[in-house]
PDB file of C-alpha atoms in Angstrom:
ATOM      1  CA  MET O   1     104.829  93.353  95.744  1.00 51.00           C
ATOM      2  CA  LYS O   2     107.436  91.357  97.685  1.00 51.00           C
ATOM      3  CA  ARG O   3     107.171  93.776 100.616  1.00 52.00           C
ATOM      4  CA  ILE O   4     103.398  93.678 100.613  1.00 48.00           C
ATOM      5  CA  CYS O   5     103.148  89.947 100.527  1.00 48.00           C
ATOM      6  CA  MET O   6     105.655  89.663 103.322  1.00 48.00           C
ATOM      7  CA  ALA O   7     103.650  92.070 105.435  1.00 48.00           C
ATOM      8  CA  ALA O   8     100.437  90.404 104.645  1.00 48.00           C
ATOM      9  CA  ALA O   9     101.743  87.076 105.638  1.00 47.00           C
ATOM     10  CA  LEU O  10     103.033  88.466 108.875  1.00 47.00           C
ATOM     11  CA  VAL O  11      99.557  89.428 109.350  1.00 45.00           C
ATOM     12  CA  LEU O  12      98.282  86.120 109.270  1.00 46.00           C
ATOM     13  CA  ALA O  13      99.588  83.957 111.733  1.00 41.00           C
ATOM     14  CA  ALA O  14      96.183  84.078 113.061  1.00 38.00           C
ATOM     15  CA  SER O  15      95.159  81.401 115.470  1.00 37.00           C
ATOM     16  CA  ALA O  16      95.922  78.632 117.863  1.00 37.00           C
ATOM     17  CA  GLN O  17      94.372  75.234 118.237  1.00 38.00           C
ATOM     18  CA  ALA O  18      93.780  75.187 121.994  1.00 41.00           C
ATOM     19  CA  ALA O  19      90.458  76.536 123.256  1.00 52.00           C
ATOM     20  CA  ASP O  20      92.115  78.324 126.197  1.00 72.00           C
ATOM     21  CA  LEU O  21      95.265  80.245 125.390  1.00 79.00           C
ATOM     22  CA  PRO O  22      97.748  81.329 128.027  1.00 86.00           C
ATOM     23  CA  LYS O  23      97.441  85.090 128.744  1.00 84.00           C
ATOM     24  CA  GLU O  24     100.821  85.589 127.077  1.00 89.00           C
ATOM     25  CA  GLY O  25     103.292  83.505 125.153  1.00 89.00           C
ATOM     26  CA  SER O  26     105.477  83.213 122.092  1.00 91.00           C
ATOM     27  CA  PHE O  27     105.088  81.899 118.577  1.00 89.00           C
ATOM     28  CA  ASP O  28     107.346  80.546 115.837  1.00 94.00           C
ATOM     29  CA  PHE O  29     105.777  79.496 112.555  1.00 93.00           C
ATOM     30  CA  THR O  30     106.253  79.393 108.809  1.00 95.00           C
ATOM     31  CA  ALA O  31     103.572  80.989 106.632  1.00 92.00           C
ATOM     32  CA  CYS O  32     103.248  80.173 102.932  1.00 95.00           C
ATOM     33  CA  TRP O  33     100.814  81.718 100.470  1.00 95.00           C
ATOM     34  CA  ALA O  34      99.839  82.106  96.828  1.00 96.00           C
ATOM     35  CA  GLY O  35      97.672  84.633  95.079  1.00 96.00           C
ATOM     36  CA  THR O  36      96.732  86.665  92.063  1.00 96.00           C
ATOM     37  CA  SER O  37      97.576  90.231  91.168  1.00 93.00           C
ATOM     38  CA  ASN O  38      96.160  92.867  88.810  1.00 94.00           C
ATOM     39  CA  LEU O  39      98.792  95.367  87.681  1.00 93.00           C
ATOM     40  CA  VAL O  40      98.615  98.911  86.324  1.00 95.00           C
ATOM     41  CA  ALA O  41     102.123  99.279  84.842  1.00 94.00           C
ATOM     42  CA  PHE O  42     102.130 102.993  84.069  1.00 95.00           C
ATOM     43  CA  SER O  43     105.932 103.386  84.040  1.00 93.00           C
ATOM     44  CA  LYS O  44     109.049 102.140  85.820  1.00 89.00           C
ATOM     45  CA  THR O  45     108.498 104.668  88.618  1.00 90.00           C
ATOM     46  CA  HIS O  46     104.683 104.704  88.730  1.00 94.00           C
ATOM     47  CA  TRP O  47     102.656 101.518  89.081  1.00 94.00           C
ATOM     48  CA  ALA O  48      99.891 100.026  91.221  1.00 95.00           C
ATOM     49  CA  ASN O  49      98.259  96.671  91.761  1.00 94.00           C
ATOM     50  CA  THR O  50      95.583  94.907  93.729  1.00 96.00           C
ATOM     51  CA  PHE O  51      95.995  91.379  95.034  1.00 96.00           C
ATOM     52  CA  GLU O  52      94.265  88.562  96.820  1.00 97.00           C
ATOM     53  CA  MET O  53      96.104  85.669  98.424  1.00 97.00           C
ATOM     54  CA  THR O  54      95.436  82.641 100.602  1.00 98.00           C
ATOM     55  CA  GLY O  55      97.827  80.586 102.660  1.00 97.00           C
ATOM     56  CA  SER O  56      98.504  78.460 105.703  1.00 97.00           C
ATOM     57  CA  THR O  57     100.863  78.253 108.662  1.00 95.00           C
ATOM     58  CA  ARG O  58     102.861  75.510 110.360  1.00 97.00           C
ATOM     59  CA  SER O  59     104.354  76.081 113.807  1.00 95.00           C
ATOM     60  CA  ASN O  60     107.852  75.179 114.946  1.00 95.00           C
ATOM     61  CA  PRO O  61     107.615  72.722 116.592  1.00 94.00           C
ATOM     62  CA  PRO O  62     104.357  71.318 115.162  1.00 95.00           C
ATOM     63  CA  GLY O  63     101.416  71.646 117.518  1.00 92.00           C
ATOM     64  CA  GLY O  64     102.440  75.098 118.775  1.00 90.00           C
ATOM     65  CA  MET O  65     100.760  78.494 118.616  1.00 86.00           C
ATOM     66  CA  PHE O  66      99.220  79.275 115.189  1.00 89.00           C
ATOM     67  CA  ASP O  67      99.768  75.710 113.921  1.00 94.00           C
ATOM     68  CA  LYS O  68      97.743  74.692 110.863  1.00 96.00           C
ATOM     69  CA  ASN O  69      95.940  78.021 110.462  1.00 96.00           C
ATOM     70  CA  SER O  70      94.583  79.304 107.157  1.00 98.00           C
ATOM     71  CA  PHE O  71      94.394  82.913 106.044  1.00 97.00           C
ATOM     72  CA  ARG O  72      93.328  85.186 103.233  1.00 97.00           C
ATOM     73  CA  CYS O  73      94.381  88.744 102.451  1.00 96.00           C
ATOM     74  CA  ILE O  74      93.353  91.472 100.067  1.00 97.00           C
ATOM     75  CA  GLY O  75      95.322  94.604  99.393  1.00 96.00           C
ATOM     76  CA  THR O  76      96.780  97.272  97.183  1.00 95.00           C
ATOM     77  CA  ASN O  77     100.354  98.263  96.378  1.00 92.00           C
ATOM     78  CA  ALA O  78     101.551 101.402  94.644  1.00 93.00           C
ATOM     79  CA  SER O  79     104.856 102.960  93.706  1.00 91.00           C
ATOM     80  CA  PHE O  80     104.897 106.707  93.040  1.00 91.00           C
ATOM     81  CA  GLU O  81     108.385 108.032  92.283  1.00 85.00           C
ATOM     82  CA  LYS O  82     109.770 104.763  93.728  1.00 77.00           C
ATOM     83  CA  LYS O  83     108.020 105.356  97.110  1.00 86.00           C
ATOM     84  CA  LEU O  84     106.215 102.129  97.930  1.00 85.00           C
ATOM     85  CA  GLN O  85     102.815 102.320  99.609  1.00 87.00           C
ATOM     86  CA  PHE O  86     100.606  99.449 100.594  1.00 88.00           C
ATOM     87  CA  LEU O  87      97.477  98.532 102.477  1.00 91.00           C
ATOM     88  CA  THR O  88      96.636  94.933 103.345  1.00 91.00           C
ATOM     89  CA  VAL O  89      93.813  93.409 105.382  1.00 94.00           C
ATOM     90  CA  CYS O  90      94.003  89.753 106.421  1.00 93.00           C
ATOM     91  CA  GLU O  91      91.632  87.327 108.080  1.00 96.00           C
ATOM     92  CA  GLY O  92      93.071  84.242 109.746  1.00 95.00           C
ATOM     93  CA  VAL O  93      91.137  81.219 110.980  1.00 97.00           C
ATOM     94  CA  ASP O  94      92.211  78.326 113.196  1.00 95.00           C
ATOM     95  CA  ARG O  95      90.972  74.740 113.356  1.00 93.00           C
ATOM     96  CA  ASP O  96      88.330  75.708 115.936  1.00 94.00           C
ATOM     97  CA  GLY O  97      86.925  78.386 113.597  1.00 96.00           C
ATOM     98  CA  ASP O  98      88.175  81.296 115.755  1.00 96.00           C
ATOM     99  CA  LYS O  99      89.343  84.272 113.692  1.00 95.00           C
ATOM    100  CA  ARG O 100      91.687  87.276 113.712  1.00 90.00           C
ATOM    101  CA  LEU O 101      91.539  90.382 111.562  1.00 92.00           C
ATOM    102  CA  THR O 102      94.786  92.282 110.962  1.00 85.00           C
ATOM    103  CA  HIS O 103      95.602  95.483 109.063  1.00 85.00           C
ATOM    104  CA  PHE O 104      98.973  96.415 107.506  1.00 81.00           C
ATOM    105  CA  GLU O 105     100.049  99.644 105.880  1.00 81.00           C
ATOM    106  CA  THR O 106     103.063 101.778 105.119  1.00 75.00           C
ATOM    107  CA  GLY O 107     103.997 103.958 108.097  1.00 70.00           C
ATOM    108  CA  ALA O 108     105.266 107.545 107.887  1.00 71.00           C
ATOM    109  CA  ASP O 109     108.824 106.187 108.141  1.00 73.00           C
ATOM    110  CA  GLY O 110     108.270 103.789 105.217  1.00 69.00           C
ATOM    111  CA  LYS O 111     108.179 100.697 107.441  1.00 68.00           C
ATOM    112  CA  THR O 112     105.325  98.257 107.764  1.00 67.00           C
ATOM    113  CA  VAL O 113     102.839  99.070 110.512  1.00 71.00           C
ATOM    114  CA  ARG O 114     100.820  96.069 111.724  1.00 70.00           C
ATOM    115  CA  ARG O 115      97.671  96.473 113.775  1.00 77.00           C
ATOM    116  CA  PHE O 116      95.468  93.793 115.273  1.00 80.00           C
ATOM    117  CA  VAL O 117      91.881  94.881 114.539  1.00 86.00           C
ATOM    118  CA  ALA O 118      89.556  92.258 116.048  1.00 89.00           C
ATOM    119  CA  GLY O 119      89.289  88.644 117.085  1.00 91.00           C
ATOM    120  CA  THR O 120      86.612  86.065 117.773  1.00 94.00           C
ATOM    121  CA  GLY O 121      86.579  83.304 120.354  1.00 93.00           C
ATOM    122  CA  LYS O 122      89.961  82.803 121.988  1.00 90.00           C
ATOM    123  CA  TYR O 123      91.395  85.819 120.129  1.00 89.00           C
ATOM    124  CA  GLU O 124      89.030  88.426 121.538  1.00 89.00           C
ATOM    125  CA  GLY O 125      91.225  91.076 123.128  1.00 85.00           C
ATOM    126  CA  MET O 126      94.513  89.780 121.704  1.00 84.00           C
ATOM    127  CA  ILE O 127      97.418  92.202 121.595  1.00 78.00           C
ATOM    128  CA  GLU O 128     100.509  91.258 119.608  1.00 73.00           C
ATOM    129  CA  THR O 129     103.527  92.770 121.283  1.00 67.00           C
ATOM    130  CA  SER O 130     106.370  91.839 118.960  1.00 70.00           C
ATOM    131  CA  ALA O 131     107.005  90.007 115.731  1.00 72.00           C
ATOM    132  CA  GLY O 132     109.946  89.341 113.436  1.00 73.00           C
ATOM    133  CA  ILE O 133     109.856  88.172 109.824  1.00 74.00           C
ATOM    134  CA  GLU O 134     112.452  86.159 107.955  1.00 81.00           C
ATOM    135  CA  PRO O 135     111.669  85.980 104.214  1.00 82.00           C
ATOM    136  CA  LEU O 136     112.189  82.532 102.694  1.00 92.00           C
ATOM    137  CA  GLY O 137     111.627  83.543  99.055  1.00 90.00           C
ATOM    138  CA  PRO O 138     111.004  84.977  96.628  1.00 86.00           C
ATOM    139  CA  PHE O 139     109.956  81.984  94.596  1.00 94.00           C
ATOM    140  CA  PRO O 140     109.617  81.945  90.808  1.00 94.00           C
ATOM    141  CA  THR O 141     106.242  82.854  89.333  1.00 91.00           C
ATOM    142  CA  ALA O 142     104.353  79.724  88.303  1.00 89.00           C
ATOM    143  CA  LYS O 143     101.875  81.565  86.034  1.00 91.00           C
ATOM    144  CA  PRO O 144     101.661  85.183  84.858  1.00 89.00           C
ATOM    145  CA  GLY O 145      99.559  87.279  87.247  1.00 87.00           C
ATOM    146  CA  THR O 146     100.238  84.990  90.222  1.00 93.00           C
ATOM    147  CA  PHE O 147     102.734  84.960  93.075  1.00 93.00           C
ATOM    148  CA  GLN O 148     103.779  82.660  95.931  1.00 95.00           C
ATOM    149  CA  ASN O 149     106.109  83.016  98.869  1.00 93.00           C
ATOM    150  CA  CYS O 150     106.844  81.914 102.443  1.00 93.00           C
ATOM    151  CA  ASN O 151     108.319  83.501 105.543  1.00 87.00           C
ATOM    152  CA  ARG O 152     109.145  82.574 109.120  1.00 89.00           C
ATOM    153  CA  GLN O 153     107.521  84.654 111.843  1.00 85.00           C
ATOM    154  CA  THR O 154     108.549  84.730 115.495  1.00 87.00           C
ATOM    155  CA  GLY O 155     107.294  86.871 118.331  1.00 84.00           C
ATOM    156  CA  THR O 156     105.182  87.223 121.438  1.00 85.00           C
ATOM    157  CA  TYR O 157     101.520  87.920 122.166  1.00 85.00           C
ATOM    158  CA  LYS O 158      99.346  89.020 125.086  1.00 85.00           C
ATOM    159  CA  LEU O 159      95.648  88.688 125.810  1.00 82.00           C
ATOM    160  CA  LYS O 160      93.752  91.361 127.750  1.00 79.00           C
TER     161      LYS O 160
END
């Protein structure tokens, strides 16, 4: 679950506030989210869950790329013989209403594969070229069946 939520949040940096973005640039933001999960706890080595989460971002420094964006993600996680698999789809929206759709899944090497799917407005044709994630949690569970976390994401982007 921790890995999935981290990936999903990476997803979501989603948008900038300016109507015209530079053709390429960098970003540095913190994403925080909370959500609910439905677990099938078959055994210690076999389990699966679905989740939905929502969150927001704050750039460093404030006012930068992806500042004050909101996002939501849905996904599934599974562990079969302690091999973690996940699939997450996230939609991010900025203050202008422009959106990004991002897809995350487990790659053949077991690492997270992130793919930009589509964008509207200023994000049409966006290509993310690099991103790093620094987990800031995990945080304690506030209520059974829920989760919350934050991470810091840094990287670069390009527009077609």
